[in-house]
Short mmCIF file of N, CA and C in Angstrom, two decimals:
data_model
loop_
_atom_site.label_atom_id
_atom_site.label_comp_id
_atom_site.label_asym_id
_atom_site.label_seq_id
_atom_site.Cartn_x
_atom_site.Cartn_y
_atom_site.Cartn_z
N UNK Z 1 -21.50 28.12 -4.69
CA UNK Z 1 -22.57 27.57 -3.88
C UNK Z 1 -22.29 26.09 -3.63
N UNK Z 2 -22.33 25.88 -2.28
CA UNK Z 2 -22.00 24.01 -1.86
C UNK Z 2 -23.69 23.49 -1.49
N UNK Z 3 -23.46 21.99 -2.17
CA UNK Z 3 -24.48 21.73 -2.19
C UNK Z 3 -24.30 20.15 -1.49
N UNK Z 4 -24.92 20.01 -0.21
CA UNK Z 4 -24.88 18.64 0.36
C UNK Z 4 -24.84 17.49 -0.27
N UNK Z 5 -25.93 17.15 -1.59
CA UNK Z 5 -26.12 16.42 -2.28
C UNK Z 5 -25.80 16.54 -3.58
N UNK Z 6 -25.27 15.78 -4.61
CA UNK Z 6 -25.27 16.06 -5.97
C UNK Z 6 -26.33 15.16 -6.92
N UNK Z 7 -26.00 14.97 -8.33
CA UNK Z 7 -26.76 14.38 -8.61
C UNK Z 7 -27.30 12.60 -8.90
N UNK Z 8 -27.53 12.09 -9.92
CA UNK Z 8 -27.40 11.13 -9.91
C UNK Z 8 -26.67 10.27 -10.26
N UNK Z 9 -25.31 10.73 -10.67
CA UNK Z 9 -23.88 10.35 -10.95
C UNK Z 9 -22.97 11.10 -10.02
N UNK Z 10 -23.49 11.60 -9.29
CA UNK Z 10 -22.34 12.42 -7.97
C UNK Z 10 -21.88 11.53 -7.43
N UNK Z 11 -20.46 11.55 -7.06
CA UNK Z 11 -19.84 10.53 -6.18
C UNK Z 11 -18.65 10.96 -5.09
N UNK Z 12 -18.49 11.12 -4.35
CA UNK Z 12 -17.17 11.67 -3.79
C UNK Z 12 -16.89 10.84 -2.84
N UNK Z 13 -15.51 11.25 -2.07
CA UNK Z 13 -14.64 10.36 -1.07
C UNK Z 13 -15.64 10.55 -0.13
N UNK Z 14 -16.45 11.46 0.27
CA UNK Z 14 -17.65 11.22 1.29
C UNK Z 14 -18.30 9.89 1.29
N UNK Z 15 -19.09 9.62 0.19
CA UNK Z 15 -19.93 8.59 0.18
C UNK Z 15 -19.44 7.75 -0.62
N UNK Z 16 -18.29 7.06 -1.20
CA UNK Z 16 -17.88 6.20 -1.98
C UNK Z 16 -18.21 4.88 -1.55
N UNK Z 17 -18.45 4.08 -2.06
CA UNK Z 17 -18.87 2.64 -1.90
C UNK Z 17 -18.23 1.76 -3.15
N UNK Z 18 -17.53 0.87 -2.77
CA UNK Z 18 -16.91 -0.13 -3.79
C UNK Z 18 -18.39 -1.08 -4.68
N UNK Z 19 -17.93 -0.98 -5.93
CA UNK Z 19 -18.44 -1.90 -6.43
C UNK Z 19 -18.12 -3.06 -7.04
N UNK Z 20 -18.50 -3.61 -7.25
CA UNK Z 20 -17.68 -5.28 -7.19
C UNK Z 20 -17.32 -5.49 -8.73
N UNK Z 21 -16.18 -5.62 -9.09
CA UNK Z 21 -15.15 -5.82 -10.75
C UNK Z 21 -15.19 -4.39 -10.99
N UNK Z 22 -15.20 -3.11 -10.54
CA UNK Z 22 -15.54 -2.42 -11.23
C UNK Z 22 -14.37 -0.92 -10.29
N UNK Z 23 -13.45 -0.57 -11.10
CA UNK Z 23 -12.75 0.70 -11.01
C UNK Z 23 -13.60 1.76 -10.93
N UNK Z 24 -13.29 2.79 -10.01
CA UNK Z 24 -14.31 3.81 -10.53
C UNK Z 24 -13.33 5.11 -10.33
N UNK Z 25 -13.30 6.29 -11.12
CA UNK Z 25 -13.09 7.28 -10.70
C UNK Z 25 -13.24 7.87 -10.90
N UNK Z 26 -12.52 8.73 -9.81
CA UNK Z 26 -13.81 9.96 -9.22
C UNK Z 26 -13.49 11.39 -9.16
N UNK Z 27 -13.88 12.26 -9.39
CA UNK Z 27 -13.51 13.64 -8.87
C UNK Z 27 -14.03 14.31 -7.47
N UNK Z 28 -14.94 15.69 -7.47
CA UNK Z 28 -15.05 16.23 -6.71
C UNK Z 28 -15.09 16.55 -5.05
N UNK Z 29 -13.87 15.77 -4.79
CA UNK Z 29 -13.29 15.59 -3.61
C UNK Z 29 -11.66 15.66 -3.93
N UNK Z 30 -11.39 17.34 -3.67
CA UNK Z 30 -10.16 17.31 -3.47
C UNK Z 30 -8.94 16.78 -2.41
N UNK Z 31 -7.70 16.71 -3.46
CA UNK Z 31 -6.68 15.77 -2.70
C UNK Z 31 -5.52 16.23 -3.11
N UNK Z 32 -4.77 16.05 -1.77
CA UNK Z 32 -3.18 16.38 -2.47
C UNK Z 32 -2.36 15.60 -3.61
N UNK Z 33 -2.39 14.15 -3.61
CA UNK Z 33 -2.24 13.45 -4.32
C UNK Z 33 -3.32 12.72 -4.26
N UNK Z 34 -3.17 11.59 -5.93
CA UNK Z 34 -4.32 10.88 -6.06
C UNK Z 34 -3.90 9.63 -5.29
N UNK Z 35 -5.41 9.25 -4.57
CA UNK Z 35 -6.00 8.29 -3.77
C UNK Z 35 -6.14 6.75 -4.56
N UNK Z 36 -5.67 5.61 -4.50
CA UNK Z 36 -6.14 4.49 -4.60
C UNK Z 36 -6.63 3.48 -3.67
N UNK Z 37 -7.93 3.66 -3.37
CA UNK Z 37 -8.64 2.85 -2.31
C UNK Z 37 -8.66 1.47 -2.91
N UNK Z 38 -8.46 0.46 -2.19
CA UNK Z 38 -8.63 -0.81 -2.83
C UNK Z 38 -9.50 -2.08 -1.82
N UNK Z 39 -10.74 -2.54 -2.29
CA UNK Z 39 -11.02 -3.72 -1.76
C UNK Z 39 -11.31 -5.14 -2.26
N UNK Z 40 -10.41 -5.87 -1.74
CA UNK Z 40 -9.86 -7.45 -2.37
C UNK Z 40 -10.96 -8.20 -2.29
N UNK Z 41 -12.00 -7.65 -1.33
CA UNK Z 41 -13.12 -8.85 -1.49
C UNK Z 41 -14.26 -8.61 -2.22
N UNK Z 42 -14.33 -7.18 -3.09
CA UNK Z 42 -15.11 -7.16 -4.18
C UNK Z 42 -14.28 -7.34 -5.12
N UNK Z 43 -13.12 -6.84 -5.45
CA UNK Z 43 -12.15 -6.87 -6.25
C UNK Z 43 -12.71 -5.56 -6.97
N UNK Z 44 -12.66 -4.27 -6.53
CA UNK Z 44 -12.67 -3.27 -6.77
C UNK Z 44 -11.82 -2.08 -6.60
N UNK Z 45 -12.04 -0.93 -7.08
CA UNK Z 45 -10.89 0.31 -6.43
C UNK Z 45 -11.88 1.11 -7.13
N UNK Z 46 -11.55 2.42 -6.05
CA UNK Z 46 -12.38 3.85 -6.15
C UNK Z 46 -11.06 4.72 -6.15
N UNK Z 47 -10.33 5.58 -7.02
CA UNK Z 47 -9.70 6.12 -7.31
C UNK Z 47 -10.28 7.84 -7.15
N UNK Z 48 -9.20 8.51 -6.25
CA UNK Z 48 -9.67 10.00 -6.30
C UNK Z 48 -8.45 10.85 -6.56
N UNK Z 49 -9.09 11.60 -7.80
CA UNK Z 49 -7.99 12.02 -8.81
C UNK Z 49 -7.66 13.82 -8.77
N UNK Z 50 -8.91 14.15 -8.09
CA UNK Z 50 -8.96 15.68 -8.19
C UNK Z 50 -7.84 16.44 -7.40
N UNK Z 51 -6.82 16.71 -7.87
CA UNK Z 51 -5.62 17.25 -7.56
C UNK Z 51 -5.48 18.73 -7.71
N UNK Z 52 -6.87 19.51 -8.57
CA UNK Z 52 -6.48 20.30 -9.35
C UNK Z 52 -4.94 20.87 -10.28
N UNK Z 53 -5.43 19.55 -10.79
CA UNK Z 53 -4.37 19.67 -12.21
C UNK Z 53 -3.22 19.58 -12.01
N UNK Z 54 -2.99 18.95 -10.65
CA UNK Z 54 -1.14 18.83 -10.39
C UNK Z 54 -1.37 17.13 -10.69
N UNK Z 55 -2.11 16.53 -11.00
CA UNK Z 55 -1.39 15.15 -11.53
C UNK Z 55 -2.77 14.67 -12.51
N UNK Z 56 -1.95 13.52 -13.24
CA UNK Z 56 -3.15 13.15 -14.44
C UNK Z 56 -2.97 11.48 -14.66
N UNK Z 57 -3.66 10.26 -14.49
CA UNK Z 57 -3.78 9.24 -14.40
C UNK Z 57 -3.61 8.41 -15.65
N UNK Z 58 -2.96 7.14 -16.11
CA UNK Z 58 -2.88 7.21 -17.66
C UNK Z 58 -3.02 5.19 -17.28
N UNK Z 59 -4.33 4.90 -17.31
CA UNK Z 59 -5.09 3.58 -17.12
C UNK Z 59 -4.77 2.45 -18.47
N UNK Z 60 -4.50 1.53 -18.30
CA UNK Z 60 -4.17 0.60 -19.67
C UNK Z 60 -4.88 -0.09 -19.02
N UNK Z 61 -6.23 -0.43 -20.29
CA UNK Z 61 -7.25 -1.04 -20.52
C UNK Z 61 -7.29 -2.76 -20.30
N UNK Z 62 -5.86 -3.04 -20.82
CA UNK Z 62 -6.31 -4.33 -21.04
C UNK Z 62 -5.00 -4.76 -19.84
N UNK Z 63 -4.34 -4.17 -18.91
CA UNK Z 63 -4.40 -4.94 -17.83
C UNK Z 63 -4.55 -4.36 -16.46
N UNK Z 64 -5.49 -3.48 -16.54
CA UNK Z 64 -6.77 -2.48 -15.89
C UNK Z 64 -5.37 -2.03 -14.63
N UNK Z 65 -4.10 -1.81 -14.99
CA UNK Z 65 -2.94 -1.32 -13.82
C UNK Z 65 -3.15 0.34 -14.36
N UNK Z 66 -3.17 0.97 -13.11
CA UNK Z 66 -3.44 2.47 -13.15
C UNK Z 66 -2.05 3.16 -13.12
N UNK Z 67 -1.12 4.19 -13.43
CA UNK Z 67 0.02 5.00 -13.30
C UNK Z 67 -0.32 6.59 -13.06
N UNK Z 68 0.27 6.56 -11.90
CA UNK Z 68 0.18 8.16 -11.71
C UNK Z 68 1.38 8.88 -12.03
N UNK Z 69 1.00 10.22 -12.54
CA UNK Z 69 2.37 11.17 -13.06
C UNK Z 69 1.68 12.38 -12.39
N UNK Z 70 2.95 12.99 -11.74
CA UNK Z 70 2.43 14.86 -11.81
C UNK Z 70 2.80 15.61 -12.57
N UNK Z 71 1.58 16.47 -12.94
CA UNK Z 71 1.87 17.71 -13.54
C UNK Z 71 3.53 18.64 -13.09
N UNK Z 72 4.45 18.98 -14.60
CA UNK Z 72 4.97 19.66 -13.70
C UNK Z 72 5.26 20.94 -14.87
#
């Protein structure tokens, strides 16, 4: 069952909106590969990861640089 709206943590490449210092990512919007949206004047990125399971993201905390690998 598809549902127009989700809930109050739903987020997808539909309605994504940058937030300012703040990475976010996201699922339920599938993709062939994962997505790094980036905007310099919040200094944000919205990341879309849902590949179904052909790739998996591996984030280091302390110098917030993202690496993508695929599943193989």
């Amino acid at each position: 069952r598809s549902h127009r709206k989700g809930g109050l943590l739903w987020n997808d490449l539909r309605n994504s909106e940058f937030i300012p210092d703040v990475t976010q990512v996201m699922g339920h919007t599938p993709v062939r590969i994962p997505i790094i949206d980036k905007d310099d004047q919040t200094n944000s990125r919205n990341v879309f990861c849902d590949t179904h399971l052909g790739h998996y993201l591996v984030v280091d905390t302390e110098t917030n640089e993202i690496e993508i690998y695929e599943n193989k």
